[in-house]
Amino acid sequence: MVRGKTVIKRIEDKTRRQVTFSKRRSGLFKKARELAVLCDVQIGVLVFSSTGRLYEYSNTRDMYIFWNKDGQG
Amino acid sequence: MVRGKTVIKRIEDKTRRQVTFSKRRSGLFKKARELAVLCDVQIGVLVFSSTGRLYEYSNTRDMYIFWNKDGQG
DNA sequence: GGGTCTATATATAAACC
DNA sequence: TGGTTTATATATAGACC
C-alpha cells in the first residue's frame, strides 16, 4: 500500500511474510467485526497458518468448524 | 468512510444496511483472498445474513463448517 | 515478535443511474 | 437491486524501535 503498489502473490521472504500476516490478519478480523455489527449478521473467520497455528473470529455460537489436518489442502 | 466518519453500530435503515452489507462483504472476501495468497495460509470465511442466506470464501478443502440454524445465536 | 510513524494505496458512504 | 462516481476514511508497506 505504500512504496509501490502491492502485487497479490506469495511473499517469499519469510520475515516480510510473517509481518504482513500479522498486520493483515488483524485488519481482516477488524473488518469482520465491523460487518457483523453494522449489518447484524453472523460471521465466522478461520485462519490456519503454515506453522499450524489457528486464529479465529466469530460472533455466533451457531457455527461449528472442523479441520482435517491430514487433508490435502 | 465519506460524508462523516462511520460509527460501528447496527445500521437501522434496512436499505442502507443491505447496501453496506453487499459492499463490505465483497471487501471482506477480497481481503481474505489477498491474505491467503500473500501469506500462504488457509482461510475460511462464512457470513450468514439475517435473511438466511449463506455467503462463503475458502481456499482450502481441509475445513468443514456446520451451522446450527436452530441455535441460539 | 509487537508497537510507532508516515506516505500512499484501498475501501467505501453517499448520491446518482 | 446492481453499477458508477467521488470525496474521504482506513488499511497497510516499509523503516525503525
mmCIF file of C-alpha atoms (C1' of nucleotides) in Angstrom:
data_model
loop_
_atom_site.group_PDB
_atom_site.id
_atom_site.type_symbol
_atom_site.label_atom_id
_atom_site.label_comp_id
_atom_site.label_asym_id
_atom_site.label_seq_id
_atom_site.Cartn_x
_atom_site.Cartn_y
_atom_site.Cartn_z
ATOM 1 C CA MET A 1 0.000 0.000 0.000
ATOM 2 C CA VAL A 2 2.954 2.246 0.066
ATOM 3 C CA ARG A 3 6.310 2.437 -1.588
ATOM 4 C CA GLY A 4 4.991 0.712 -4.667
ATOM 5 C CA LYS A 5 1.689 -0.946 -5.332
ATOM 6 C CA THR A 6 1.330 -4.341 -3.657
ATOM 7 C CA VAL A 7 1.119 -7.280 -6.014
ATOM 8 C CA ILE A 8 -1.029 -10.091 -4.704
ATOM 9 C CA LYS A 9 1.288 -13.091 -4.863
ATOM 10 C CA ARG A 10 3.006 -15.194 -2.240
ATOM 11 C CA ILE A 11 5.592 -13.215 -0.278
ATOM 12 C CA GLU A 12 8.738 -15.268 -0.494
ATOM 13 C CA ASP A 13 10.721 -13.536 2.235
ATOM 14 C CA LYS A 14 9.809 -15.273 5.474
ATOM 15 C CA THR A 15 10.153 -12.230 7.696
ATOM 16 C CA ARG A 16 8.153 -9.962 5.451
ATOM 17 C CA ARG A 17 5.516 -12.669 5.074
ATOM 18 C CA GLN A 18 5.212 -13.006 8.834
ATOM 19 C CA VAL A 19 4.899 -9.262 9.367
ATOM 20 C CA THR A 20 2.303 -8.919 6.637
ATOM 21 C CA PHE A 21 0.402 -11.896 8.032
ATOM 22 C CA SER A 22 0.212 -10.319 11.455
ATOM 23 C CA LYS A 23 -0.930 -6.958 10.158
ATOM 24 C CA ARG A 24 -3.427 -8.147 7.586
ATOM 25 C CA ARG A 25 -4.880 -10.775 9.893
ATOM 26 C CA SER A 26 -5.708 -8.019 12.366
ATOM 27 C CA GLY A 27 -7.227 -6.000 9.564
ATOM 28 C CA LEU A 28 -9.350 -8.903 8.346
ATOM 29 C CA PHE A 29 -10.720 -9.623 11.814
ATOM 30 C CA LYS A 30 -11.477 -5.958 12.319
ATOM 31 C CA LYS A 31 -13.419 -5.856 9.047
ATOM 32 C CA ALA A 32 -15.299 -8.981 10.069
ATOM 33 C CA ARG A 33 -16.268 -7.426 13.411
ATOM 34 C CA GLU A 34 -17.421 -4.252 11.712
ATOM 35 C CA LEU A 35 -19.520 -6.098 9.138
ATOM 36 C CA ALA A 36 -21.102 -8.209 11.866
ATOM 37 C CA VAL A 37 -22.104 -5.167 13.909
ATOM 38 C CA LEU A 38 -23.093 -2.803 11.110
ATOM 39 C CA CYS A 39 -25.198 -5.330 9.236
ATOM 40 C CA ASP A 40 -26.307 -7.538 12.096
ATOM 41 C CA VAL A 41 -25.101 -10.793 10.549
ATOM 42 C CA GLN A 42 -23.383 -13.900 11.831
ATOM 43 C CA ILE A 43 -19.777 -14.281 10.820
ATOM 44 C CA GLY A 44 -17.017 -16.788 11.264
ATOM 45 C CA VAL A 45 -13.433 -16.369 10.090
ATOM 46 C CA LEU A 46 -10.761 -19.018 10.466
ATOM 47 C CA VAL A 47 -7.117 -18.658 9.538
ATOM 48 C CA PHE A 48 -4.753 -21.583 9.710
ATOM 49 C CA SER A 49 -1.128 -20.540 9.388
ATOM 50 C CA SER A 50 1.574 -22.608 7.767
ATOM 51 C CA THR A 51 3.154 -23.031 11.199
ATOM 52 C CA GLY A 52 -0.004 -24.773 12.309
ATOM 53 C CA ARG A 53 -1.443 -22.021 14.419
ATOM 54 C CA LEU A 54 -5.177 -21.319 14.309
ATOM 55 C CA TYR A 55 -6.647 -17.833 14.517
ATOM 56 C CA GLU A 56 -10.351 -17.207 14.571
ATOM 57 C CA TYR A 57 -13.138 -14.696 14.907
ATOM 58 C CA SER A 58 -16.790 -15.451 15.312
ATOM 59 C CA ASN A 59 -19.792 -13.644 16.709
ATOM 60 C CA THR A 60 -22.105 -16.614 16.800
ATOM 61 C CA ARG A 61 -22.497 -19.878 18.630
ATOM 62 C CA ASP A 62 -24.355 -21.430 15.719
ATOM 63 C CA MET A 63 -21.232 -22.271 13.814
ATOM 64 C CA TYR A 64 -19.099 -25.351 14.171
ATOM 65 C CA ILE A 65 -15.858 -25.654 12.310
ATOM 66 C CA PHE A 66 -13.676 -28.701 11.915
ATOM 67 C CA TRP A 67 -10.241 -29.008 10.437
ATOM 68 C CA ASN A 68 -8.781 -32.047 8.792
ATOM 69 C CA LYS A 69 -5.103 -31.520 9.480
ATOM 70 C CA ASP A 70 -4.218 -34.592 7.480
ATOM 71 C CA GLY A 71 -6.099 -33.340 4.481
ATOM 72 C CA GLN A 72 -4.739 -32.370 1.127
ATOM 73 C CA GLY A 73 -5.255 -28.626 1.366
ATOM 74 C CA MET B 1 -15.889 6.439 5.060
ATOM 75 C CA VAL B 2 -17.048 9.572 3.496
ATOM 76 C CA ARG B 3 -19.553 12.220 4.372
ATOM 77 C CA GLY B 4 -18.898 11.730 8.064
ATOM 78 C CA LYS B 5 -16.919 9.121 9.925
ATOM 79 C CA THR B 6 -18.682 5.769 10.116
ATOM 80 C CA VAL B 7 -19.729 4.705 13.585
ATOM 81 C CA ILE B 8 -19.657 0.977 14.092
ATOM 82 C CA LYS B 9 -23.155 0.204 15.283
ATOM 83 C CA ARG B 10 -26.103 -1.570 13.729
ATOM 84 C CA ILE B 11 -27.467 0.279 10.702
ATOM 85 C CA GLU B 12 -31.154 0.644 11.375
ATOM 86 C CA ASP B 13 -32.255 1.655 7.885
ATOM 87 C CA LYS B 14 -32.914 -1.567 6.027
ATOM 88 C CA THR B 15 -31.894 -0.299 2.599
ATOM 89 C CA ARG B 16 -28.670 1.280 3.804
ATOM 90 C CA ARG B 17 -27.889 -1.872 5.805
ATOM 91 C CA GLN B 18 -28.393 -4.026 2.721
ATOM 92 C CA VAL B 19 -26.192 -1.820 0.558
ATOM 93 C CA THR B 20 -23.443 -1.701 3.161
ATOM 94 C CA PHE B 21 -23.684 -5.470 3.608
ATOM 95 C CA SER B 22 -23.191 -6.067 -0.071
ATOM 96 C CA LYS B 23 -20.217 -3.729 -0.340
ATOM 97 C CA ARG B 24 -18.411 -4.715 2.838
ATOM 98 C CA ARG B 25 -18.982 -8.415 2.272
ATOM 99 C CA SER B 26 -17.172 -8.083 -1.042
ATOM 100 C CA GLY B 27 -14.409 -6.182 0.683
ATOM 101 C CA LEU B 28 -14.043 -8.790 3.412
ATOM 102 C CA PHE B 29 -13.796 -11.641 0.926
ATOM 103 C CA LYS B 30 -11.261 -9.725 -1.105
ATOM 104 C CA LYS B 31 -9.121 -9.149 1.990
ATOM 105 C CA ALA B 32 -9.395 -12.841 2.828
ATOM 106 C CA ARG B 33 -8.246 -13.828 -0.655
ATOM 107 C CA GLU B 34 -5.324 -11.434 -0.509
ATOM 108 C CA LEU B 35 -4.212 -12.664 2.905
ATOM 109 C CA ALA B 36 -4.431 -16.277 1.744
ATOM 110 C CA VAL B 37 -2.281 -15.634 -1.299
ATOM 111 C CA LEU B 38 0.238 -13.195 0.162
ATOM 112 C CA CYS B 39 0.913 -15.229 3.291
ATOM 113 C CA ASP B 40 0.215 -18.723 2.002
ATOM 114 C CA VAL B 41 -2.317 -19.615 4.671
ATOM 115 C CA GLN B 42 -5.618 -21.483 4.744
ATOM 116 C CA ILE B 43 -8.655 -19.334 5.274
ATOM 117 C CA GLY B 44 -12.358 -19.807 5.655
ATOM 118 C CA VAL B 45 -14.931 -17.049 5.951
ATOM 119 C CA LEU B 46 -18.621 -17.626 6.452
ATOM 120 C CA VAL B 47 -21.321 -14.983 6.564
ATOM 121 C CA PHE B 48 -24.880 -15.819 7.421
ATOM 122 C CA SER B 49 -27.269 -12.976 6.685
ATOM 123 C CA SER B 50 -30.388 -12.223 8.666
ATOM 124 C CA THR B 51 -32.433 -13.252 5.660
ATOM 125 C CA GLY B 52 -30.909 -16.709 5.959
ATOM 126 C CA ARG B 53 -28.551 -16.532 3.025
ATOM 127 C CA LEU B 54 -25.076 -18.009 3.362
ATOM 128 C CA TYR B 55 -22.005 -16.463 1.779
ATOM 129 C CA GLU B 56 -18.598 -18.048 1.997
ATOM 130 C CA TYR B 57 -14.988 -17.942 0.953
ATOM 131 C CA SER B 58 -12.411 -20.634 1.467
ATOM 132 C CA ASN B 59 -9.167 -21.607 -0.162
ATOM 133 C CA THR B 60 -8.850 -24.994 1.466
ATOM 134 C CA ARG B 61 -10.537 -28.347 1.453
ATOM 135 C CA ASP B 62 -9.369 -29.093 4.980
ATOM 136 C CA MET B 63 -12.105 -27.077 6.592
ATOM 137 C CA TYR B 64 -15.597 -28.250 7.363
ATOM 138 C CA ILE B 65 -18.145 -25.833 8.682
ATOM 139 C CA PHE B 66 -21.569 -26.602 10.047
ATOM 140 C CA TRP B 67 -24.378 -24.298 11.004
ATOM 141 C CA ASN B 68 -26.995 -24.936 13.592
ATOM 142 C CA LYS B 69 -29.854 -22.901 12.203
ATOM 143 C CA ASP B 70 -31.964 -23.682 15.230
ATOM 144 C CA GLY B 71 -29.281 -22.444 17.584
ATOM 145 C CA GLN B 72 -29.429 -19.512 19.886
ATOM 146 C CA GLY B 73 -27.068 -17.223 18.068
ATOM 147 C "C1'" DG C 1 7.553 -10.790 17.687
ATOM 148 C "C1'" DG C 2 4.931 -6.476 18.922
ATOM 149 C "C1'" DG C 3 4.367 -1.082 18.738
ATOM 150 C "C1'" DT C 4 5.087 3.509 16.250
ATOM 151 C "C1'" DC C 5 5.396 6.554 12.266
ATOM 152 C "C1'" DT C 6 4.461 8.095 7.612
ATOM 153 C "C1'" DA C 7 3.396 8.034 2.891
ATOM 154 C "C1'" DT C 8 0.376 6.090 -0.152
ATOM 155 C "C1'" DA C 9 -2.897 2.517 -1.858
ATOM 156 C "C1'" DT C 10 -7.529 0.950 -0.900
ATOM 157 C "C1'" DA C 11 -12.081 0.642 0.817
ATOM 158 C "C1'" DT C 12 -16.264 2.631 0.956
ATOM 159 C "C1'" DA C 13 -20.649 6.101 2.132
ATOM 160 C "C1'" DA C 14 -23.482 8.780 -0.311
ATOM 161 C "C1'" DA C 15 -25.575 10.112 -4.494
ATOM 162 C "C1'" DC C 16 -26.997 9.032 -8.784
ATOM 163 C "C1'" DC C 17 -28.316 5.996 -12.673
ATOM 164 C "C1'" DT D 1 -31.049 -4.488 -6.591
ATOM 165 C "C1'" DG D 2 -26.543 -3.700 -9.277
ATOM 166 C "C1'" DG D 3 -23.017 -0.392 -11.495
ATOM 167 C "C1'" DT D 4 -20.513 4.213 -11.461
ATOM 168 C "C1'" DT D 5 -18.545 8.307 -9.460
ATOM 169 C "C1'" DT D 6 -16.287 10.994 -5.983
ATOM 170 C "C1'" DA D 7 -14.752 12.531 -1.652
ATOM 171 C "C1'" DT D 8 -12.789 10.937 2.314
ATOM 172 C "C1'" DA D 9 -11.730 7.487 5.977
ATOM 173 C "C1'" DT D 10 -8.894 3.422 6.562
ATOM 174 C "C1'" DA D 11 -5.525 -0.066 5.863
ATOM 175 C "C1'" DT D 12 -1.033 -1.015 5.423
ATOM 176 C "C1'" DA D 13 4.303 -1.494 3.437
ATOM 177 C "C1'" DG D 14 8.476 -0.190 4.844
ATOM 178 C "C1'" DA D 15 11.530 1.616 8.234
ATOM 179 C "C1'" DC D 16 12.666 1.967 12.811
ATOM 180 C "C1'" DC D 17 12.493 0.605 17.874
#
